[in-house]
mmCIF file with all atom_site columns, C-alpha atoms in Angstrom:
data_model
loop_
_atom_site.group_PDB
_atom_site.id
_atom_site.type_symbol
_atom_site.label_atom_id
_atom_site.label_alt_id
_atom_site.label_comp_id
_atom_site.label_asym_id
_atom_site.label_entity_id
_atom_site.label_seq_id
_atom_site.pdbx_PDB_ins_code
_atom_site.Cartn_x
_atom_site.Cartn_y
_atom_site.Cartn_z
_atom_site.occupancy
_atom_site.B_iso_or_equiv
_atom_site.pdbx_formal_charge
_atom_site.auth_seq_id
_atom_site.auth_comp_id
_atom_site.auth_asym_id
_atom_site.auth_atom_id
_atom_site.pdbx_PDB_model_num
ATOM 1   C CA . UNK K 1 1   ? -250.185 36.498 -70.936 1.00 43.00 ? 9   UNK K CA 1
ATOM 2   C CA . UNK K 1 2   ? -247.610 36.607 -74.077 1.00 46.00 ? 10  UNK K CA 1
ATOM 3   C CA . UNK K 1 3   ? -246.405 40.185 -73.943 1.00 49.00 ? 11  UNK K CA 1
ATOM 4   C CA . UNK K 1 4   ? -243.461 40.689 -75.794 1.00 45.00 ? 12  UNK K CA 1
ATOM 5   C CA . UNK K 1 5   ? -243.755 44.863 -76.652 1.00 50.00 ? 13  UNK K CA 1
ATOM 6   C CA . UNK K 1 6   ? -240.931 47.063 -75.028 1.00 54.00 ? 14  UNK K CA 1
ATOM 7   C CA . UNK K 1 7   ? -241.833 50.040 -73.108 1.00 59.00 ? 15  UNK K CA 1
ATOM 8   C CA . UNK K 1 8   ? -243.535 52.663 -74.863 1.00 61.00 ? 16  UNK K CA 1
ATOM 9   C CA . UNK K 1 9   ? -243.484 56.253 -73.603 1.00 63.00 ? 17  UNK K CA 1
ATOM 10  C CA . UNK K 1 10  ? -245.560 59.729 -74.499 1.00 67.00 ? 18  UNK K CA 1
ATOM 11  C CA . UNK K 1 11  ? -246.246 62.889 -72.971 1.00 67.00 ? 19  UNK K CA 1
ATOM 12  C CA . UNK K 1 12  ? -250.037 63.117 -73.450 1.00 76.00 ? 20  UNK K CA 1
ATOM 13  C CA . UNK K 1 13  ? -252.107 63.050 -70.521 1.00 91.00 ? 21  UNK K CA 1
ATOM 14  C CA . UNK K 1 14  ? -252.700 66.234 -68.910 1.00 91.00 ? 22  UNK K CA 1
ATOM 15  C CA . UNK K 1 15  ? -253.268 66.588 -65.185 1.00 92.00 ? 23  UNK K CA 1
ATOM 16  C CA . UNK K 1 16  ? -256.109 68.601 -64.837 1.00 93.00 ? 24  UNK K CA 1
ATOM 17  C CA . UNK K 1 17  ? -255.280 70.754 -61.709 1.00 93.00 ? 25  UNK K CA 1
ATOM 18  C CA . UNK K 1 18  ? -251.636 71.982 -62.434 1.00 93.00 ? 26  UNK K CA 1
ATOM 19  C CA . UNK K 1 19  ? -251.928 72.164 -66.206 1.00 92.00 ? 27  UNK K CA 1
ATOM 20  C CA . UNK K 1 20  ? -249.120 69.987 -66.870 1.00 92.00 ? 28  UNK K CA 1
ATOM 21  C CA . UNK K 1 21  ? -248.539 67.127 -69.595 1.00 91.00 ? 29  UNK K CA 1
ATOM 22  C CA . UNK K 1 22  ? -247.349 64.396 -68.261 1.00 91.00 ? 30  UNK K CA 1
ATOM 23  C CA . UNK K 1 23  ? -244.600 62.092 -69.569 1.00 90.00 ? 31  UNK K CA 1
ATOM 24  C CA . UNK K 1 24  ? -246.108 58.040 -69.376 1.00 93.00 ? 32  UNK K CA 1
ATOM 25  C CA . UNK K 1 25  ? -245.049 54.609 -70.197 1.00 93.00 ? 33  UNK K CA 1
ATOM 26  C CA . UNK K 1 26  ? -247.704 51.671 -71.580 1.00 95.00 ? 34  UNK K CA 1
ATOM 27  C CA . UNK K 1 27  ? -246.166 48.402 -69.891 1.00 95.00 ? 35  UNK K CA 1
ATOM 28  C CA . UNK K 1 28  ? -247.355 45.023 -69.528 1.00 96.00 ? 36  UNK K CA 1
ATOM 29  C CA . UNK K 1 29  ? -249.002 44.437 -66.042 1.00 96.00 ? 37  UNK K CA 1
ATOM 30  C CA . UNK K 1 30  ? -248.211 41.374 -63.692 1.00 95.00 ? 38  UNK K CA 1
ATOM 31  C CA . UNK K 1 31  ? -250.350 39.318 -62.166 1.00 95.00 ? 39  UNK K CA 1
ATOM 32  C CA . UNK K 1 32  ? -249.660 40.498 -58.725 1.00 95.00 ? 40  UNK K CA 1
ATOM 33  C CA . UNK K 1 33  ? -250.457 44.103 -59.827 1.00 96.00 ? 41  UNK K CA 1
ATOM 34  C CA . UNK K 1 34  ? -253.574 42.983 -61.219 1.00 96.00 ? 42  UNK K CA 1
ATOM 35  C CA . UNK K 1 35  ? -254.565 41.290 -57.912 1.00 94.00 ? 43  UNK K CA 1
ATOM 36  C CA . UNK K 1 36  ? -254.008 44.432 -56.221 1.00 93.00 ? 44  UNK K CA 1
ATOM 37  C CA . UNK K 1 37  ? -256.763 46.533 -58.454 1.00 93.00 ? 45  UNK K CA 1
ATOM 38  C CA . UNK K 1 38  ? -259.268 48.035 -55.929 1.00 86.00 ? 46  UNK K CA 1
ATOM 39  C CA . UNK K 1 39  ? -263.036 46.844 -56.819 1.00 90.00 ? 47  UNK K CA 1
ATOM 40  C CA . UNK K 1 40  ? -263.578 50.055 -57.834 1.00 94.00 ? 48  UNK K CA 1
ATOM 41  C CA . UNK K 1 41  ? -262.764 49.304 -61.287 1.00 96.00 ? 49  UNK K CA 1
ATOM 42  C CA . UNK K 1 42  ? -265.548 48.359 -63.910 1.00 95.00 ? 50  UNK K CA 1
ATOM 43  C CA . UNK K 1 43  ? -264.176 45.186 -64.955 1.00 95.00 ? 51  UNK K CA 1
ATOM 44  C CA . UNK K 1 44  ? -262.865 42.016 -64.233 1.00 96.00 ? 52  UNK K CA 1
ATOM 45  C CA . UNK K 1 45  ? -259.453 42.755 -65.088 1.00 97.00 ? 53  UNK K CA 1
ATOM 46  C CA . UNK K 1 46  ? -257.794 39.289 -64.026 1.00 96.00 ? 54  UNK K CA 1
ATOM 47  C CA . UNK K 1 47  ? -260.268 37.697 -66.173 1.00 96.00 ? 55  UNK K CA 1
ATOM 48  C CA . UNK K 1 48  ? -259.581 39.704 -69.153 1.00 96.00 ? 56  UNK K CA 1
ATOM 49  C CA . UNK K 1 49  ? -256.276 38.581 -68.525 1.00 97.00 ? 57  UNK K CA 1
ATOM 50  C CA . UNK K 1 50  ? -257.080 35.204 -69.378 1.00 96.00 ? 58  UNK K CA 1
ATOM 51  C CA . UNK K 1 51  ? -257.673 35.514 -72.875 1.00 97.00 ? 59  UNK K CA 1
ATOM 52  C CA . UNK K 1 52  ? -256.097 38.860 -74.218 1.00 98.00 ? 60  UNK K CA 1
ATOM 53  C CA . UNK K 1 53  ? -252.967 40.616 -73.077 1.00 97.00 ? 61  UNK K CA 1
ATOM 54  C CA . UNK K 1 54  ? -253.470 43.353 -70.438 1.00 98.00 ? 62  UNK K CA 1
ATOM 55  C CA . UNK K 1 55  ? -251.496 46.470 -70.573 1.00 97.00 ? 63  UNK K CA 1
ATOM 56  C CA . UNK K 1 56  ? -251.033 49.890 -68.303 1.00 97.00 ? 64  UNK K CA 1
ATOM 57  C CA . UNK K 1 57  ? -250.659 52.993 -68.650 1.00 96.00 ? 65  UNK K CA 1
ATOM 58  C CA . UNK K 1 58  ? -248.650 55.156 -65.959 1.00 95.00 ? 66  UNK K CA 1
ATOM 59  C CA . UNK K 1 59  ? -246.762 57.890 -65.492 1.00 93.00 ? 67  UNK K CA 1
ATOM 60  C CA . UNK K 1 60  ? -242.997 58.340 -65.296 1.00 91.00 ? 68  UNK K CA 1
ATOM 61  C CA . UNK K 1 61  ? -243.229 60.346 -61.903 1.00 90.00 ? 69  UNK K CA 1
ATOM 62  C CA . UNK K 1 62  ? -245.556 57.625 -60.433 1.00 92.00 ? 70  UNK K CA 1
ATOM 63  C CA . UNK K 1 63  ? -245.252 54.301 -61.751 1.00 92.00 ? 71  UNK K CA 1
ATOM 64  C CA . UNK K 1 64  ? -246.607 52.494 -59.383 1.00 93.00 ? 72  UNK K CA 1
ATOM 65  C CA . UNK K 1 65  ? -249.735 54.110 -59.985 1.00 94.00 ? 73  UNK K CA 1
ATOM 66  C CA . UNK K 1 66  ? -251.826 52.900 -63.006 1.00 96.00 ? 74  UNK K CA 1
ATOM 67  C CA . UNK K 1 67  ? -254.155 55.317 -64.150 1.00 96.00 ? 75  UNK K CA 1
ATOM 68  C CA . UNK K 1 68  ? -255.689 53.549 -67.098 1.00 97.00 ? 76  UNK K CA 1
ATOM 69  C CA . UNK K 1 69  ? -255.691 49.691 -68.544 1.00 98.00 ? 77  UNK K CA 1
ATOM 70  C CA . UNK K 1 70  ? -256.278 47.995 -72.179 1.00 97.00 ? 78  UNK K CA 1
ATOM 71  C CA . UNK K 1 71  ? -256.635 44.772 -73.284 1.00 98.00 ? 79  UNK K CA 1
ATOM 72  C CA . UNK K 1 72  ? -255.554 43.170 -76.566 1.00 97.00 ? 80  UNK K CA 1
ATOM 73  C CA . UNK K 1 73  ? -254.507 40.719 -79.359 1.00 97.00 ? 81  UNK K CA 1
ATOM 74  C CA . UNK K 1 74  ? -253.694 40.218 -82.542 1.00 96.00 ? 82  UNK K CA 1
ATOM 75  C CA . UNK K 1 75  ? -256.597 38.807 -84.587 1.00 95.00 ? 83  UNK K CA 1
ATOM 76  C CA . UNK K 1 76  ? -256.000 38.279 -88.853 1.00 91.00 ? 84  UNK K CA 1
ATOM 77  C CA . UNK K 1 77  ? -253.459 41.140 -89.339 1.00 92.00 ? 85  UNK K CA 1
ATOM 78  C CA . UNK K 1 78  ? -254.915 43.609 -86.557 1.00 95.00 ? 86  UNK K CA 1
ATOM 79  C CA . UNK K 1 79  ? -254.795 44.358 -83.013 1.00 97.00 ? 87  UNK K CA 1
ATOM 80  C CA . UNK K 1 80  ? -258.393 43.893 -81.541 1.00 97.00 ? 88  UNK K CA 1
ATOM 81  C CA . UNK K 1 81  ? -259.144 45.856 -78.491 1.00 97.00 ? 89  UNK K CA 1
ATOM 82  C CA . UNK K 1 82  ? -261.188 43.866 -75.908 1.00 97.00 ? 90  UNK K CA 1
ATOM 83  C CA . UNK K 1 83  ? -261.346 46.533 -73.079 1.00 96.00 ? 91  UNK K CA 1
ATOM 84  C CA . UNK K 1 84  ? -259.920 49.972 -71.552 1.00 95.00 ? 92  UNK K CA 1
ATOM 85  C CA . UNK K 1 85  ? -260.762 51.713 -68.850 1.00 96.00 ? 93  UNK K CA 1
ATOM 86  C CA . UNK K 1 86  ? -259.331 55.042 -67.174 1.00 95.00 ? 94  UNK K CA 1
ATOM 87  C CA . UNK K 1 87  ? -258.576 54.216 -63.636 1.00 96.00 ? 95  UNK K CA 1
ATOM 88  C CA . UNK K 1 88  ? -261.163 55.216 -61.067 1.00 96.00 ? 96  UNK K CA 1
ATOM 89  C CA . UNK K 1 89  ? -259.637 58.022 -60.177 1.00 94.00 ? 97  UNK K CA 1
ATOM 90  C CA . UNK K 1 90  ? -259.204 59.091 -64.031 1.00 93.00 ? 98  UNK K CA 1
ATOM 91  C CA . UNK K 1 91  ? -263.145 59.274 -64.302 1.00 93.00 ? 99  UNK K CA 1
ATOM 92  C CA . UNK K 1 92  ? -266.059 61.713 -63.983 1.00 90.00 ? 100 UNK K CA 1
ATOM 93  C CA . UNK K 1 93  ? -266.051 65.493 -63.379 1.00 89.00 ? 101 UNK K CA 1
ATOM 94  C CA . UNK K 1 94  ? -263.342 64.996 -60.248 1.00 90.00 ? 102 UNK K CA 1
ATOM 95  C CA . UNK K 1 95  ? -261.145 63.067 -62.936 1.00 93.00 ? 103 UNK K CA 1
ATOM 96  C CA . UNK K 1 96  ? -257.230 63.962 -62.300 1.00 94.00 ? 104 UNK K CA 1
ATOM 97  C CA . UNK K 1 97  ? -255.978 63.416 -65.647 1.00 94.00 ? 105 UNK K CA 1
ATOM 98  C CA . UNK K 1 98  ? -257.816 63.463 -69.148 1.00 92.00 ? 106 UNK K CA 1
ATOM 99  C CA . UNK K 1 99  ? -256.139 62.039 -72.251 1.00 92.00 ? 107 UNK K CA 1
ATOM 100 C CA . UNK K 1 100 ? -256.223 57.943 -70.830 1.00 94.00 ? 108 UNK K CA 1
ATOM 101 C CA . UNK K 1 101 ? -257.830 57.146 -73.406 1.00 91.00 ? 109 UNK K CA 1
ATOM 102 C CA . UNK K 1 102 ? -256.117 58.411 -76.226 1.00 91.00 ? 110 UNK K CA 1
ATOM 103 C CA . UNK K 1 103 ? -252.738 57.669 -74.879 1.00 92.00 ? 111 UNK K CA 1
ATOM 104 C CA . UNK K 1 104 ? -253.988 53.665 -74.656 1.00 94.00 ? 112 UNK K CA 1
ATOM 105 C CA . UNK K 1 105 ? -255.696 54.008 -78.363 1.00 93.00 ? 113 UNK K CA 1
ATOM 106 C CA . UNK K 1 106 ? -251.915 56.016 -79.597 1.00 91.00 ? 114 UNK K CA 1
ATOM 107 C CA . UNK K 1 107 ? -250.145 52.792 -77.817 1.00 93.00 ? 115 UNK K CA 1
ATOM 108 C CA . UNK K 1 108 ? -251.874 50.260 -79.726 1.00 95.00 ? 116 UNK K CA 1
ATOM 109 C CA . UNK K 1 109 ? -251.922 51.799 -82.990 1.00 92.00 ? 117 UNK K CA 1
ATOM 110 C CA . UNK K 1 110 ? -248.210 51.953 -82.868 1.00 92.00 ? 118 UNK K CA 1
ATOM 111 C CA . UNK K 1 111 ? -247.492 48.662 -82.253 1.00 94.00 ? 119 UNK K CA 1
ATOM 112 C CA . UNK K 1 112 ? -249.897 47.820 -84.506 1.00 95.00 ? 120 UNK K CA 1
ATOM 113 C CA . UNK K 1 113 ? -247.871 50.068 -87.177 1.00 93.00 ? 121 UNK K CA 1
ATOM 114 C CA . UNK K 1 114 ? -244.674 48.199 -85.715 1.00 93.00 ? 122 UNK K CA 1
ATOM 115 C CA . UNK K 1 115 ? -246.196 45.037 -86.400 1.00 94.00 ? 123 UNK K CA 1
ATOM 116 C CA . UNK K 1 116 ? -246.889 45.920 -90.215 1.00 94.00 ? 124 UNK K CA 1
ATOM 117 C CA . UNK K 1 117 ? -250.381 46.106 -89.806 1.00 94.00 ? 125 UNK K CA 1
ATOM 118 C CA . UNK K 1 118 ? -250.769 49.866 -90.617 1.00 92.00 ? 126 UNK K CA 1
ATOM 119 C CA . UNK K 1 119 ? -251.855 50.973 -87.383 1.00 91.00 ? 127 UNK K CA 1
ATOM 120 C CA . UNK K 1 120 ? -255.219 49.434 -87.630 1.00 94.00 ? 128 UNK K CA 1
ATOM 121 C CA . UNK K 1 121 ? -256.765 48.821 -85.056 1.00 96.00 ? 129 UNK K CA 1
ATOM 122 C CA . UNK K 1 122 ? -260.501 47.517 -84.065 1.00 96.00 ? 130 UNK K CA 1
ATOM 123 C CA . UNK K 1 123 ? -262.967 47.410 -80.855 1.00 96.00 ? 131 UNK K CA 1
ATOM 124 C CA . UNK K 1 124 ? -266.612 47.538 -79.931 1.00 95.00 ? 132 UNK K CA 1
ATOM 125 C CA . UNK K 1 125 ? -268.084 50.746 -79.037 1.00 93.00 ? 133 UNK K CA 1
ATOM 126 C CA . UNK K 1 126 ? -270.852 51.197 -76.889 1.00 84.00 ? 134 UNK K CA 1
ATOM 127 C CA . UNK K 1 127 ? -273.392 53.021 -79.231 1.00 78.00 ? 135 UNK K CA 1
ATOM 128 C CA . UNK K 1 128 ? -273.391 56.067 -76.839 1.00 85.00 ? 136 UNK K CA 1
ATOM 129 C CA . UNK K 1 129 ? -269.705 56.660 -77.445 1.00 89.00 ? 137 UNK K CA 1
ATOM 130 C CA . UNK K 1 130 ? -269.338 55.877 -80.900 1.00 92.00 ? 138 UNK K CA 1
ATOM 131 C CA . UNK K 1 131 ? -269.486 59.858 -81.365 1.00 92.00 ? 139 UNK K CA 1
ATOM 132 C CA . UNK K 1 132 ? -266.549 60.309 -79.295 1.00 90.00 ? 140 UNK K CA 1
ATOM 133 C CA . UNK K 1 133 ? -264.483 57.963 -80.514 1.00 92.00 ? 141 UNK K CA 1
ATOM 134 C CA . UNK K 1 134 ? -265.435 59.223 -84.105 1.00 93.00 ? 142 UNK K CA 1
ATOM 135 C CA . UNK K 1 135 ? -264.743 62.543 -82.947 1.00 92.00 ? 143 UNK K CA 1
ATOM 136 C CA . UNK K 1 136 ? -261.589 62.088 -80.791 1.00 89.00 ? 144 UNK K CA 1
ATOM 137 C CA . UNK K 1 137 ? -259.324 58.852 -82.491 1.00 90.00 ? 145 UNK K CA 1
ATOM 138 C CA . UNK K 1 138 ? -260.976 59.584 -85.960 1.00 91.00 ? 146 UNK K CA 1
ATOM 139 C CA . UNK K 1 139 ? -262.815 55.964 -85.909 1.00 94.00 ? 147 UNK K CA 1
ATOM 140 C CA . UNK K 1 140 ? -265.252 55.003 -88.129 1.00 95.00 ? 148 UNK K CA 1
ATOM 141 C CA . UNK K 1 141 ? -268.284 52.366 -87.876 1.00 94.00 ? 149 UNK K CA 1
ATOM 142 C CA . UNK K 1 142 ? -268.209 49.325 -89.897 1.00 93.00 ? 150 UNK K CA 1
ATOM 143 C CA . UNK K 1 143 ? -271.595 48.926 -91.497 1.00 92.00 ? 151 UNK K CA 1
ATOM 144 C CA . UNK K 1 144 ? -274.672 49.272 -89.425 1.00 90.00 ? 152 UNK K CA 1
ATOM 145 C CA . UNK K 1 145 ? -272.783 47.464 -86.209 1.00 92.00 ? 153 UNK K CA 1
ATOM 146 C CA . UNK K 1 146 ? -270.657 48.236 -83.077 1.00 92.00 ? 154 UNK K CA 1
ATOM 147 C CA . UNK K 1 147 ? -267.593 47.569 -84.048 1.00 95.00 ? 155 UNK K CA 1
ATOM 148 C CA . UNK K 1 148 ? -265.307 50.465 -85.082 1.00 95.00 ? 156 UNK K CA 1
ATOM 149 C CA . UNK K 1 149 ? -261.671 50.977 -86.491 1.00 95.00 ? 157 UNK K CA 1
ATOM 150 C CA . UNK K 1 150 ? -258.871 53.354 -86.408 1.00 94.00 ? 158 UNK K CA 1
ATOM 151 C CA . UNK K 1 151 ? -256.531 52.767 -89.343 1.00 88.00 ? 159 UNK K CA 1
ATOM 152 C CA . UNK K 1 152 ? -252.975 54.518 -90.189 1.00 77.00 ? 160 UNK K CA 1
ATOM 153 C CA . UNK K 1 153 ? -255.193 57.019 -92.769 1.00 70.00 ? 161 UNK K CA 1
#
């Protein structure tokens, strides 16, 4: 894994049950971190690692707890997203934080704007979310497929 970003930090995930935004910081993840993910999450995450760079998301008070993950690379003057996922404890109506999500999709549009690539950004959207993420990141479909983009605009 070639990660080569410095820390990144927001305030933008809110825990649910005190009200509070909570300051984070999108860092690379070891190896040894990534063998210690629970089977509770959806994917393979060590595998991903294999071929894209895996990143995750945490918060400042708790850094030791990852509550979200996204995988990435650069592909012909973008950053493609291969996978994220809100930790299993970020999902469903008993969620603890909302705003994973975003705070991943804000973290690799900057460094894609860093990179001179104008903050775009692709992925593949399952078709029952491509709603959402037209709704909540502003991306659009290209053509009739699955893949979507968020650019600088």
């Amino acid at each position: 894994m070639k990660k080569s970003h410095k820390v990144h930090r927001s305030n933008s995930i809110h825990h649910r049950k005190t009200g509070r935004m909570l300051a984070t910081m999108v860092l690379p993840i070891s190896m040894d971190e990534l063998k210690q993910l629970t089977k509770d999450w959806l994917f393979d995450w060590m595998q991903e690692s294999l071929k894209y760079d895996v990143y995750k998301l945490v918060t400042v008070e708790k850094q030791k707890t990852v509550v979200g993950l996204i995988s990435l690379q650069i592909q012909n003057g973008f950053y493609y997203v291969s996978l994220i996922e809100s930790a299993p404890h970020n999902r469903g109506s008993e969620k603890i934080n909302d705003g994973i999500g975003g705070n991943l999709f804000a973290f690799v549009c900057k460094i894609s704007r860093e990179k001179g690539f104008y903050g775009f950004v692709t992925f593949e959207s399952k078709s029952e979310l491509k709603d959402y993420y037209a709704r909540n990141f502003g991306a659009k479909t290209i053509g009739n497929s699955s893949r979507m983009f968020i650019d600088e605009a």
